[in-house]
Tab-separated table of C-alpha atoms and ligand atoms in Angstrom:
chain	number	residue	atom	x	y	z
A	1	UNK	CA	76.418	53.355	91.989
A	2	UNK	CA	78.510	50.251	91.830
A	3	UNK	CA	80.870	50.298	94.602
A	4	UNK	CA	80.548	47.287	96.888
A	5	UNK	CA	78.435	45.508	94.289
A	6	UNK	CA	78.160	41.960	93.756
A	7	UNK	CA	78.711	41.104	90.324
A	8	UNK	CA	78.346	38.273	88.568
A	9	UNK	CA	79.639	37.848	85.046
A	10	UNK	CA	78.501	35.116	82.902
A	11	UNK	CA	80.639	34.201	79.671
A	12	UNK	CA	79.350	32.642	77.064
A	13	UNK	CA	81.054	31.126	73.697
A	14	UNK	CA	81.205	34.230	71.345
A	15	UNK	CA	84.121	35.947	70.021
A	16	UNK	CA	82.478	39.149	72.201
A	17	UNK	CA	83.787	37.219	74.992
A	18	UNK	CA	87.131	38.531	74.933
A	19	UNK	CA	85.570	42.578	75.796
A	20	UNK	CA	84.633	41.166	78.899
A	21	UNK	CA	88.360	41.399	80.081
A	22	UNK	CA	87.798	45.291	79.883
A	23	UNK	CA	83.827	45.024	81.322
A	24	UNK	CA	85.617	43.403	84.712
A	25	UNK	CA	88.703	45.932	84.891
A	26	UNK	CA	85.206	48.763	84.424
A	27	UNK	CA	83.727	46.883	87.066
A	28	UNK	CA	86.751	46.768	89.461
A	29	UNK	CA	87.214	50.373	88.713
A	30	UNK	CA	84.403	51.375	89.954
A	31	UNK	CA	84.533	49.588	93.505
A	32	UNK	CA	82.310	45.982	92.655
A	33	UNK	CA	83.135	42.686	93.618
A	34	UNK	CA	83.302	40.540	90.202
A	35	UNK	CA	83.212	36.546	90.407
A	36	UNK	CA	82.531	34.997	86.717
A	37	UNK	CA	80.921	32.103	85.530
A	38	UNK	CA	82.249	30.531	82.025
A	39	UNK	CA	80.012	28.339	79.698
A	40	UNK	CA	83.085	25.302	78.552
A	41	UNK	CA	82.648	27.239	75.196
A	42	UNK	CA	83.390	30.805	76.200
A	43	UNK	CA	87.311	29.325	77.382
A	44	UNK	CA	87.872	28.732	73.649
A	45	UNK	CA	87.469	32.960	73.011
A	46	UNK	CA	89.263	34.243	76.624
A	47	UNK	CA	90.912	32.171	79.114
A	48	UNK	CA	89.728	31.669	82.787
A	49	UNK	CA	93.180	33.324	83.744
A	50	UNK	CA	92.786	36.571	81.914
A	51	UNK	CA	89.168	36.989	83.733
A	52	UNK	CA	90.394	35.312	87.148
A	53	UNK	CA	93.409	37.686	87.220
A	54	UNK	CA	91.349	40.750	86.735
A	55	UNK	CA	88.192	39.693	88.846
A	56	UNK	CA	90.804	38.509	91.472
A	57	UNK	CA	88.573	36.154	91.908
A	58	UNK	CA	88.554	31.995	91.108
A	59	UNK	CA	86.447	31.538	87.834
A	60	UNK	CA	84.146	28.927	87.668
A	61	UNK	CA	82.931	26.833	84.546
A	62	UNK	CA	82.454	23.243	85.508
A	63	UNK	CA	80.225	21.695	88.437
A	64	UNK	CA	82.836	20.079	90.230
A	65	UNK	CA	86.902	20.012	90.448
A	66	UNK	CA	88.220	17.187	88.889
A	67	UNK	CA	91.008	17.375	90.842
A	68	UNK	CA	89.589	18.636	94.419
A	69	UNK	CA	86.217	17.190	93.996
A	70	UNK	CA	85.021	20.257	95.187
A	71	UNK	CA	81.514	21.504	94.490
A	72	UNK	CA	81.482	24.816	92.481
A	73	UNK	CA	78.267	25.788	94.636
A	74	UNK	CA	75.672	27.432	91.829
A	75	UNK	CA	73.364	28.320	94.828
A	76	UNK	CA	75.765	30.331	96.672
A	77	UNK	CA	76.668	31.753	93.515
A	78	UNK	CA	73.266	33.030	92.335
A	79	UNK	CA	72.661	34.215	95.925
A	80	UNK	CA	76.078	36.025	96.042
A	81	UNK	CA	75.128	38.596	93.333
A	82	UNK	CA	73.410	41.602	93.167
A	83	UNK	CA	73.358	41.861	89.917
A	84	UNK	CA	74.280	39.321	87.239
A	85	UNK	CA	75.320	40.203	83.586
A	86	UNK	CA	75.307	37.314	80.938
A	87	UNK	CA	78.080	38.970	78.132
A	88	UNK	CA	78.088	37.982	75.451
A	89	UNK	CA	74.810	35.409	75.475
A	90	UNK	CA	74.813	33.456	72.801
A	91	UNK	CA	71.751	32.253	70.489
A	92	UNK	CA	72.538	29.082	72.310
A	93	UNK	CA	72.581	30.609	75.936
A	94	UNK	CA	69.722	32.336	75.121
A	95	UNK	CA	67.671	29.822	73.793
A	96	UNK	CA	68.424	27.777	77.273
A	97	UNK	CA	67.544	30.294	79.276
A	98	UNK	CA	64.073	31.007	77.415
A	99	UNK	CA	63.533	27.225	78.053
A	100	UNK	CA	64.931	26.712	81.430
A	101	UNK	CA	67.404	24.546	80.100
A	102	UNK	CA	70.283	23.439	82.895
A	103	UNK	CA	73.103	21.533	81.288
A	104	UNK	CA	76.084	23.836	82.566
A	105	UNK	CA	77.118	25.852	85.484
A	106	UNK	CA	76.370	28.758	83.761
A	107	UNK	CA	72.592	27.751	83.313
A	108	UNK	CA	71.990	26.364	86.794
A	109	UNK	CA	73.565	29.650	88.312
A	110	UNK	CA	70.974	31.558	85.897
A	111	UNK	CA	68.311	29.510	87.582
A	112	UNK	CA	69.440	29.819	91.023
A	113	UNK	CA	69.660	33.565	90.598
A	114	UNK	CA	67.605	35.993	92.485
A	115	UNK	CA	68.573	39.724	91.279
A	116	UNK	CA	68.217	41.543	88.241
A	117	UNK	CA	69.844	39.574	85.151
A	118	UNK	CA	71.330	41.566	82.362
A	119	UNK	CA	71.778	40.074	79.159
A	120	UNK	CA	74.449	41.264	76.576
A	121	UNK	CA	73.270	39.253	73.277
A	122	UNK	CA	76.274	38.767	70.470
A	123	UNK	CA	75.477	36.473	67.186
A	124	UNK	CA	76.001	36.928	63.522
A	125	UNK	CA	73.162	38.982	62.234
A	126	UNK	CA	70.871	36.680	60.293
A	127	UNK	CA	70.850	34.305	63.976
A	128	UNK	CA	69.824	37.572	65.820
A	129	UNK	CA	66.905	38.461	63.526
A	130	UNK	CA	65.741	34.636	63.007
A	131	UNK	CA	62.288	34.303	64.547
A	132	UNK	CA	63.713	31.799	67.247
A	133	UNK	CA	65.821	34.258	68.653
A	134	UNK	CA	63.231	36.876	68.937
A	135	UNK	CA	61.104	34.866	70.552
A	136	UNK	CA	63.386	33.974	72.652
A	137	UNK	CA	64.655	37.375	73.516
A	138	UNK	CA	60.716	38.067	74.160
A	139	UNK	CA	60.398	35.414	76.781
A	140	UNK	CA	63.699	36.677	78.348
A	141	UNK	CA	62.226	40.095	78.343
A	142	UNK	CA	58.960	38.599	79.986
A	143	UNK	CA	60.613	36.692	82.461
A	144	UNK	CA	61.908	40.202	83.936
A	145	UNK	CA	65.366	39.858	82.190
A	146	UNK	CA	66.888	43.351	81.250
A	147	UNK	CA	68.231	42.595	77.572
A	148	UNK	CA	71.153	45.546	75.995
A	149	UNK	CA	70.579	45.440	72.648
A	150	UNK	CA	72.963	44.515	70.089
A	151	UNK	CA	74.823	46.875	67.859
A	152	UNK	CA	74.972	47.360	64.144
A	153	UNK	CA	78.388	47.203	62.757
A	154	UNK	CA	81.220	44.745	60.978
A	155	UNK	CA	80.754	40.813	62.618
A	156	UNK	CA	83.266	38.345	63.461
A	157	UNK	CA	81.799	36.838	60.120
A	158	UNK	CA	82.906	40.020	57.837
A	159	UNK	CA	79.049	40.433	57.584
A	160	UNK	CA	77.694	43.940	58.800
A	161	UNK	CA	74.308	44.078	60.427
A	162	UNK	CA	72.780	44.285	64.010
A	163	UNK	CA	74.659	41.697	66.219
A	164	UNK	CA	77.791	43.116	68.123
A	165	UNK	CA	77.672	42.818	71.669
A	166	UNK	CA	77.534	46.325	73.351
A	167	UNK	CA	80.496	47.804	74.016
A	168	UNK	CA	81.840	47.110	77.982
A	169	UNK	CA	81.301	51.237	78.598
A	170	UNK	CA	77.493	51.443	77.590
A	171	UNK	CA	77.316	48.006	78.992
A	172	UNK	CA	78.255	49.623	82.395
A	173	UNK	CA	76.586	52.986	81.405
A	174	UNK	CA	73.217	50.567	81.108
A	175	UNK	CA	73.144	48.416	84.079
A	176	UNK	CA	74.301	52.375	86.442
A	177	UNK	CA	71.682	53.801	84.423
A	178	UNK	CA	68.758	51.333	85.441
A	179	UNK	CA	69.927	50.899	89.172
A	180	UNK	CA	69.541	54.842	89.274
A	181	UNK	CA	66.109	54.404	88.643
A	182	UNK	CA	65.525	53.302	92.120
A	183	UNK	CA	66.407	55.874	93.621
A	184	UNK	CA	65.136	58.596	95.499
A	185	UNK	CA	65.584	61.667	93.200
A	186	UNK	CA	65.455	59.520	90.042
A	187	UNK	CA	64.029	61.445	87.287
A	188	UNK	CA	64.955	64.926	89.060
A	189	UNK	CA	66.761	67.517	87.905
A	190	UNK	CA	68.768	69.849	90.356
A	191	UNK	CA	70.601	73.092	89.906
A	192	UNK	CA	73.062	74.307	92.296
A	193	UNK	CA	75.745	76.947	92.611
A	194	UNK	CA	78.476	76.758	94.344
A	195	UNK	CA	81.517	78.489	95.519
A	196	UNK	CA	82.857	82.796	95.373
A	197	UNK	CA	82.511	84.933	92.515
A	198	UNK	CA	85.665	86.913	91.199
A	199	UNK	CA	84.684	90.846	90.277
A	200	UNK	CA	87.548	91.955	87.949
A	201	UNK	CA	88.981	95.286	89.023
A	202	UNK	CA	91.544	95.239	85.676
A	203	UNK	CA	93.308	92.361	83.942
A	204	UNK	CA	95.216	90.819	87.273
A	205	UNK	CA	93.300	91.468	90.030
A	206	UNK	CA	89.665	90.779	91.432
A	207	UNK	CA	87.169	91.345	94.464
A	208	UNK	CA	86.224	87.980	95.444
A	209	UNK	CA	85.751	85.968	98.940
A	210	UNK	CA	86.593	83.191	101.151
A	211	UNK	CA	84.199	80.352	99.830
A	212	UNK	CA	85.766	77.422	99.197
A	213	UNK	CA	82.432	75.646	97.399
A	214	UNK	CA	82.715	72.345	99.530
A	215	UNK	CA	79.061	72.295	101.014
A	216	UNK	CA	77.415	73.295	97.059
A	217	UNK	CA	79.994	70.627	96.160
A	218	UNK	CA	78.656	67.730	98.635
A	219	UNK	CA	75.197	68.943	97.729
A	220	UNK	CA	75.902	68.338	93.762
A	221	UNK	CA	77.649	64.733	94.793
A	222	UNK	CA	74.277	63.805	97.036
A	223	UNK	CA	72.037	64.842	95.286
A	224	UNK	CA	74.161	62.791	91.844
A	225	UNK	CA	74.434	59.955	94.389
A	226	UNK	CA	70.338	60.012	94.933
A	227	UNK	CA	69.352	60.092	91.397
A	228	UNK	CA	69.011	63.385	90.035
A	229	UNK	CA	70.543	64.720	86.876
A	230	UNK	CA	72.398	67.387	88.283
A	231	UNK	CA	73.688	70.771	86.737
A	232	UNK	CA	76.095	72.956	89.320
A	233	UNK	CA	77.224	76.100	87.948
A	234	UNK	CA	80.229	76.535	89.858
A	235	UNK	CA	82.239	79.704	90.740
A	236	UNK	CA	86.240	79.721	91.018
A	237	UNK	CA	86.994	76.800	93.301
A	238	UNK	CA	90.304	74.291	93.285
A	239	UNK	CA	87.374	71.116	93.622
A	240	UNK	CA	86.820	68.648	91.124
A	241	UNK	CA	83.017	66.896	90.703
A	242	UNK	CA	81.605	63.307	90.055
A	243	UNK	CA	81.905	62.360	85.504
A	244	UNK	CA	78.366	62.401	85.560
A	245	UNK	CA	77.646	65.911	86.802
A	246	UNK	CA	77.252	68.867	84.361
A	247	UNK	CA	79.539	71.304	85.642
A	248	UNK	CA	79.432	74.706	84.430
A	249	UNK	CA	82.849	77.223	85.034
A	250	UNK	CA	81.959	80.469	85.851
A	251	UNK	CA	83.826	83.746	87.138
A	252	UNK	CA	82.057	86.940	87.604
A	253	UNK	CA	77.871	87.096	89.314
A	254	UNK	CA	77.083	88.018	85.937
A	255	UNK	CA	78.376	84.793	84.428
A	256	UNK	CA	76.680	83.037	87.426
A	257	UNK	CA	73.381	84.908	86.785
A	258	UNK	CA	73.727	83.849	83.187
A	259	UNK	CA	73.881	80.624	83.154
A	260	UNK	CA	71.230	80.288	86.137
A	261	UNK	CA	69.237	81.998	83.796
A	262	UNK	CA	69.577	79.429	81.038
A	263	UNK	CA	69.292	76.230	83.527
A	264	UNK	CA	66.761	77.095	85.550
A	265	UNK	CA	63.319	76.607	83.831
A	266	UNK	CA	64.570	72.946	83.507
A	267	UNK	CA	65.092	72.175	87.109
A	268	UNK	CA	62.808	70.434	89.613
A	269	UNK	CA	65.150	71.473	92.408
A	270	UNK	CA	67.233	74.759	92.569
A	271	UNK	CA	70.002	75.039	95.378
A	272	UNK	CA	71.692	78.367	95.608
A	273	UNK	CA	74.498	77.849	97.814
A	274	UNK	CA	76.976	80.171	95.964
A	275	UNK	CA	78.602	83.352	97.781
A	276	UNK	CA	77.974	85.976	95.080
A	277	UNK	CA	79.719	89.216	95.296
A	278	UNK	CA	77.277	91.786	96.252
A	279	UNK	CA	78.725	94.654	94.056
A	280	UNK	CA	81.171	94.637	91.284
A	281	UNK	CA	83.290	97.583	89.603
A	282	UNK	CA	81.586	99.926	87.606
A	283	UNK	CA	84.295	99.425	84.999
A	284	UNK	CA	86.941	96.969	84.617
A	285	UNK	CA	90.114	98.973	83.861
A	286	UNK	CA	91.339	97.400	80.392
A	287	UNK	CA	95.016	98.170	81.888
A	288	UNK	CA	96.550	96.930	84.923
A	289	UNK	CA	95.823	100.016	87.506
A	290	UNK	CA	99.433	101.849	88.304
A	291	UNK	CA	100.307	102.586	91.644
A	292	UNK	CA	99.933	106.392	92.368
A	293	UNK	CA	98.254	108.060	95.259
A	294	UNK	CA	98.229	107.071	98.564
A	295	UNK	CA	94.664	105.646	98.196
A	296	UNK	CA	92.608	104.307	95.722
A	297	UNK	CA	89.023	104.273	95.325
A	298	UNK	CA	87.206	101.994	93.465
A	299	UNK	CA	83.427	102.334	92.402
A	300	UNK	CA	81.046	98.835	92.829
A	301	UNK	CA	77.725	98.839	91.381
A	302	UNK	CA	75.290	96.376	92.628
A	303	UNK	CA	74.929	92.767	91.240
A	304	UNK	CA	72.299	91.498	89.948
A	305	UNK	CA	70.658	88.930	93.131
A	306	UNK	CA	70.865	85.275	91.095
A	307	UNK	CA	68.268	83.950	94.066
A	308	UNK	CA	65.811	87.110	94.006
A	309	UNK	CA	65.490	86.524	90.385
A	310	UNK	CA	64.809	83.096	90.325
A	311	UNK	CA	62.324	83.213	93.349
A	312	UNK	CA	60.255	85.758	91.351
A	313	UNK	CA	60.082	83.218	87.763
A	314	UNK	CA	59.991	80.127	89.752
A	315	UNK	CA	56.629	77.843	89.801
A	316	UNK	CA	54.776	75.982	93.053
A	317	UNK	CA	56.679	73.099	91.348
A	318	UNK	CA	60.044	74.034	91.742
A	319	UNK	CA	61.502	74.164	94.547
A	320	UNK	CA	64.020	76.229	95.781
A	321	UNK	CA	66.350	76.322	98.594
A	322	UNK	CA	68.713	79.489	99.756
A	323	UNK	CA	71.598	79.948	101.991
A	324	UNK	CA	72.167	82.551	104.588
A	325	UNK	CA	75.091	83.949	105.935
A	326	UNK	CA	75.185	85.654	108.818
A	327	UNK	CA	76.470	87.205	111.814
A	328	UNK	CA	74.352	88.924	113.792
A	329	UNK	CA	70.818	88.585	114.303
A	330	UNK	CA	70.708	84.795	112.429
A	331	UNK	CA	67.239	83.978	112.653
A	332	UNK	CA	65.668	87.128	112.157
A	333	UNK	CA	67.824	88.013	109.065
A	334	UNK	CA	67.302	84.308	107.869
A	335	UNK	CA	63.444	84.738	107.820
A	336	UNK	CA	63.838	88.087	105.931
A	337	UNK	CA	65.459	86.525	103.763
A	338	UNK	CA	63.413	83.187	103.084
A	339	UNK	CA	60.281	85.646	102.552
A	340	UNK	CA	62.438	88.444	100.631
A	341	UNK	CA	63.249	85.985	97.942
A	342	UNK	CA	60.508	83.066	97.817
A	343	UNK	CA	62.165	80.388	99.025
A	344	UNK	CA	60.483	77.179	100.358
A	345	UNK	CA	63.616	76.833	102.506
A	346	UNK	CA	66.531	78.439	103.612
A	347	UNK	CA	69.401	77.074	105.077
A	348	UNK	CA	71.301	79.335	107.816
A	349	UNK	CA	74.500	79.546	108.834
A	350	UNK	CA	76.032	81.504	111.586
A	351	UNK	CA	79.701	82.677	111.567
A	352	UNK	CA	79.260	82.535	115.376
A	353	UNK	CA	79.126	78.635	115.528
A	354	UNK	CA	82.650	77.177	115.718
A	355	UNK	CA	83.593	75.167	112.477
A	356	UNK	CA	80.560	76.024	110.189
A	357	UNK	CA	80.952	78.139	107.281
A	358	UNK	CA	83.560	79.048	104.834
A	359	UNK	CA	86.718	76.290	104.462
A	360	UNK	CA	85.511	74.016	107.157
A	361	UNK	CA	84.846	70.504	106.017
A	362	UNK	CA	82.076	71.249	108.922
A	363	UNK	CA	78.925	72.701	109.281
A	364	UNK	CA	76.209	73.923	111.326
A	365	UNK	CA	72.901	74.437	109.784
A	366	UNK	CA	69.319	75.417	110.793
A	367	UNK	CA	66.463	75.088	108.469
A	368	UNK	CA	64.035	77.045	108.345
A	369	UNK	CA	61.055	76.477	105.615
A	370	UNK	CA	58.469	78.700	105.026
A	371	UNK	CA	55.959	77.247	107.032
A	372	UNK	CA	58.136	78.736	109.289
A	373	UNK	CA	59.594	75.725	111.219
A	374	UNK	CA	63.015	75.791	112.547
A	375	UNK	CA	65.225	72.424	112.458
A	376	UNK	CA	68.231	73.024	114.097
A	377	UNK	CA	71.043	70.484	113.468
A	378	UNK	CA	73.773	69.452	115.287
A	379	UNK	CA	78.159	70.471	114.269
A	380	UNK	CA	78.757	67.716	111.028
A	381	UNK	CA	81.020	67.002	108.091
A	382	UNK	CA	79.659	68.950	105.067
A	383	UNK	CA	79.130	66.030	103.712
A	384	UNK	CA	76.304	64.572	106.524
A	385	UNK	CA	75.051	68.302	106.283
A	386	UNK	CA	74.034	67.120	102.741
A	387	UNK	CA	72.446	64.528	103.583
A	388	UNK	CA	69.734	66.828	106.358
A	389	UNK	CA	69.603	69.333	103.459
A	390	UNK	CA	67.988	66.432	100.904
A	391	UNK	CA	66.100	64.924	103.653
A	392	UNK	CA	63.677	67.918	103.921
A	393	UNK	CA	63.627	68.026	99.942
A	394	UNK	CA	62.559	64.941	99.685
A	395	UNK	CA	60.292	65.302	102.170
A	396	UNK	CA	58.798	68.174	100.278
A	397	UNK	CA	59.079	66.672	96.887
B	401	CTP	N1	72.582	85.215	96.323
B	401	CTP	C1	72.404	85.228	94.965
B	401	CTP	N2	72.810	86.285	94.216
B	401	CTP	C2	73.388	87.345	94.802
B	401	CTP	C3	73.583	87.363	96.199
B	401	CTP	C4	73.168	86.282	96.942
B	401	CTP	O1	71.892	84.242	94.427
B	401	CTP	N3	73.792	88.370	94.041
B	401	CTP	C5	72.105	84.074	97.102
B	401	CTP	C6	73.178	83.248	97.777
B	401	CTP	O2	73.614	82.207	96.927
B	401	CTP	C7	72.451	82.711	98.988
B	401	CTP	C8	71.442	83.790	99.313
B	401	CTP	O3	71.301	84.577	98.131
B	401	CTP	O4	71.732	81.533	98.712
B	401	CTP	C9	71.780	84.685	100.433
B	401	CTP	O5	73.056	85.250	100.252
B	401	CTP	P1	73.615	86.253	101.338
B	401	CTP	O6	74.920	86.793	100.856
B	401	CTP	O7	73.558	85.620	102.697
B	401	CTP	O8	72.494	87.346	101.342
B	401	CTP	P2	72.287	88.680	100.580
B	401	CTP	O9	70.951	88.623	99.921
B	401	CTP	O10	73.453	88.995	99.704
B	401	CTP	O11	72.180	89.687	101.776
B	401	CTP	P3	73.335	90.233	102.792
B	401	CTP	O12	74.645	90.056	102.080
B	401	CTP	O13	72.940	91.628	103.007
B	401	CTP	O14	73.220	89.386	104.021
């Protein structure tokens, strides 16, 4: 959400100021560009050379250089960022910028400012619940500010009441949170699965198969990346997915089934991109299996089908997308299938085409929805395959 972001930090004169250290190294971490600002005050509580050597940046706090006679350009400044964070604002600061005040850097960069402004306030209790303050907090609020709210907890003062700055995690947690709300699949939720089942045969060995998970993996990441609040229920695979997606470990179809089962009423969007084993043993031997004859036969029963199930409970609301594996007889099979099991789409891939399917970081896809058109898409990483696959959900959504 926040790599290549311009960020600008503005420090005011509150002991909070010295968390903001941590809220830039957050920042940097997660791919921003940080330049700060500094009320005169705020160097008292952190010095311009902490902040500069994190931000990598110059810090600014004064109009000019006395030294250069250079211009610290507010202008540029306020037009630089995409999004600019005021942590800790003081009563002071606040008050200023309620009344358009503009007797620092700080305040004229405020001014000059076209993005979203964030505001962190941090004052001793009794100043955060005096009437001033509210009122000024409701005029920032009006004037389109976002404010994060104080905490309750011990002060700088020994007093404990609402008036700690946010800590630099939710701080970061906040300003992700409401840039996510722009986006495309904001307010979506999306199930996937992803990746081979293991059947156990006895306690060391399994059927399983050659999925590796990476297109239900780039489909989890996209569809994280677009908005949604994504679930992916995730067979045996050696990938690793994005903090904020709920990941659930399975082994076995059952376990799959299982916890499809449980997610699935919830979801707005249901992507079944797993390769479940058809069949499973009978009965797992509880010892390992000794060699003896020359052959060995094994009974599988059938497996419950995860994407059968869910196309029977699902609601003209939901919608939900299967995959298709095949090798002979694609299209035809496809269609079966996308009728079979309710789908509004399928997505089909042919072990005939070159690079597509299993291990490839490629893929080659048709679509076919159950209006019965047929998109067929060109050879692509799995990860621009993602991006055709949400195209046409979006476009249904
Ligand atoms: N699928 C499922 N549960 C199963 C088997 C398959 O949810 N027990 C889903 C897969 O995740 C995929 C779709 O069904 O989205 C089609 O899987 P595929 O193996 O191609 O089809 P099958 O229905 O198993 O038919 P066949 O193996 O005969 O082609």
């Amino acid at each position: 959400m926040l790599s290549g972001k311009n960020i600008l930090l503005g420090v005011t004169g509150g002991i909070a100021a010295y968390k903001t250290a941590n809220l830039i190294r957050l920042f940097k971490k997660l791919g921003a560009n940080v330049q700060v600002v500094m009320t005169p005050d705020a160097k008292e509580f952190v010095t311009p050379l902490t902040l500069s050597t994190l931000s990598e940046n110059p810090v600014y706090s004064v109009f000019s250089d006395e030294e250069t006679g250079v211009w610290n350009n507010h202008v540029e400044l306020g037009l630089w960022a995409d999004i600019f964070i005021i942590a800790p604002a003081t009563a002071n600061t606040i008050g200023k910028m309620a009344g358009g005040l503009c007797d620092n850097l700080l305040m004229a960069t405020y001014l000059s400012a076209k993005c979203t402004v964030f505001v962190a306030p941090a004052m001793d209790l009794d100043m955060y619940k005096h009437a001033t303050t509210l009122q000024n907090i409701a005029q920032l609020k009006a004037n389109g500010n976002l404010i994060i709210d104080a905490k309750e907890g011990e002060l700088a003062s020994g007093l404990v009441g609402k008036g700690r700055m946010e800590e630099p995690e939710a701080i970061v947690s906040f300003v992700e949170n409401h840039l996510r709300k722009g986006l495309p699949l904001f307010g979506k939720r999306v199930l996937l699965t992803a990746g081979p089942t293991y059947e156990q045969i006895d306690p060391v060995r399994f059927v399983g198969n050659n999925s590796s998970g990476k297109m239900g993996y780039e489909l989890a990441e996209k569809a994280y990346v677009l908005g949604a609040t994504v679930t992916l229920v995730s067979g045996p695979t050696n990938l690793t997915a994005s903090k904020g997606i709920n990941k659930i470990d399975v082994r076995s179809a059952e376990d799959m089934f299982n916890a499809v089962a449980e997610e699935y009423i919830n979801s707005d969007v249901i992507i079944m991109a797993a390769a479940v084993a058809d069949y499973t043993p009978e009965n797992i031997a509880s010892q390992k299996i000794k060699k003896s004859d020359n052959s060995l036969q094994i009974n599988l029963k059938s497996t419950k089908d995860i994407l059968t199930t869910v196309g029977e409970l699902k609601t003209d609301k939901q919608l939900l997308i299967g995959f298709a594996l095949e090798t002979t007889n694609e299209i035809n099979n496809a269609k079966s299938k996308l009728s079979r099991k309710n789908l509004d789409f399928i997505v089909l891939n042919s072990l005939n085409d070159k690079g597509a399917g299993f291990g490839y970081d490629t893929n080659k896809i048709t679509i076919i929805d159950k209006s019965n058109n047929v998109d067929e898409f060109e050879l692509k990483p799995k990860s621009e395959v993602a991006i055709d696959i949400f195209n046409k959900i979006i476009s249904l959504l």
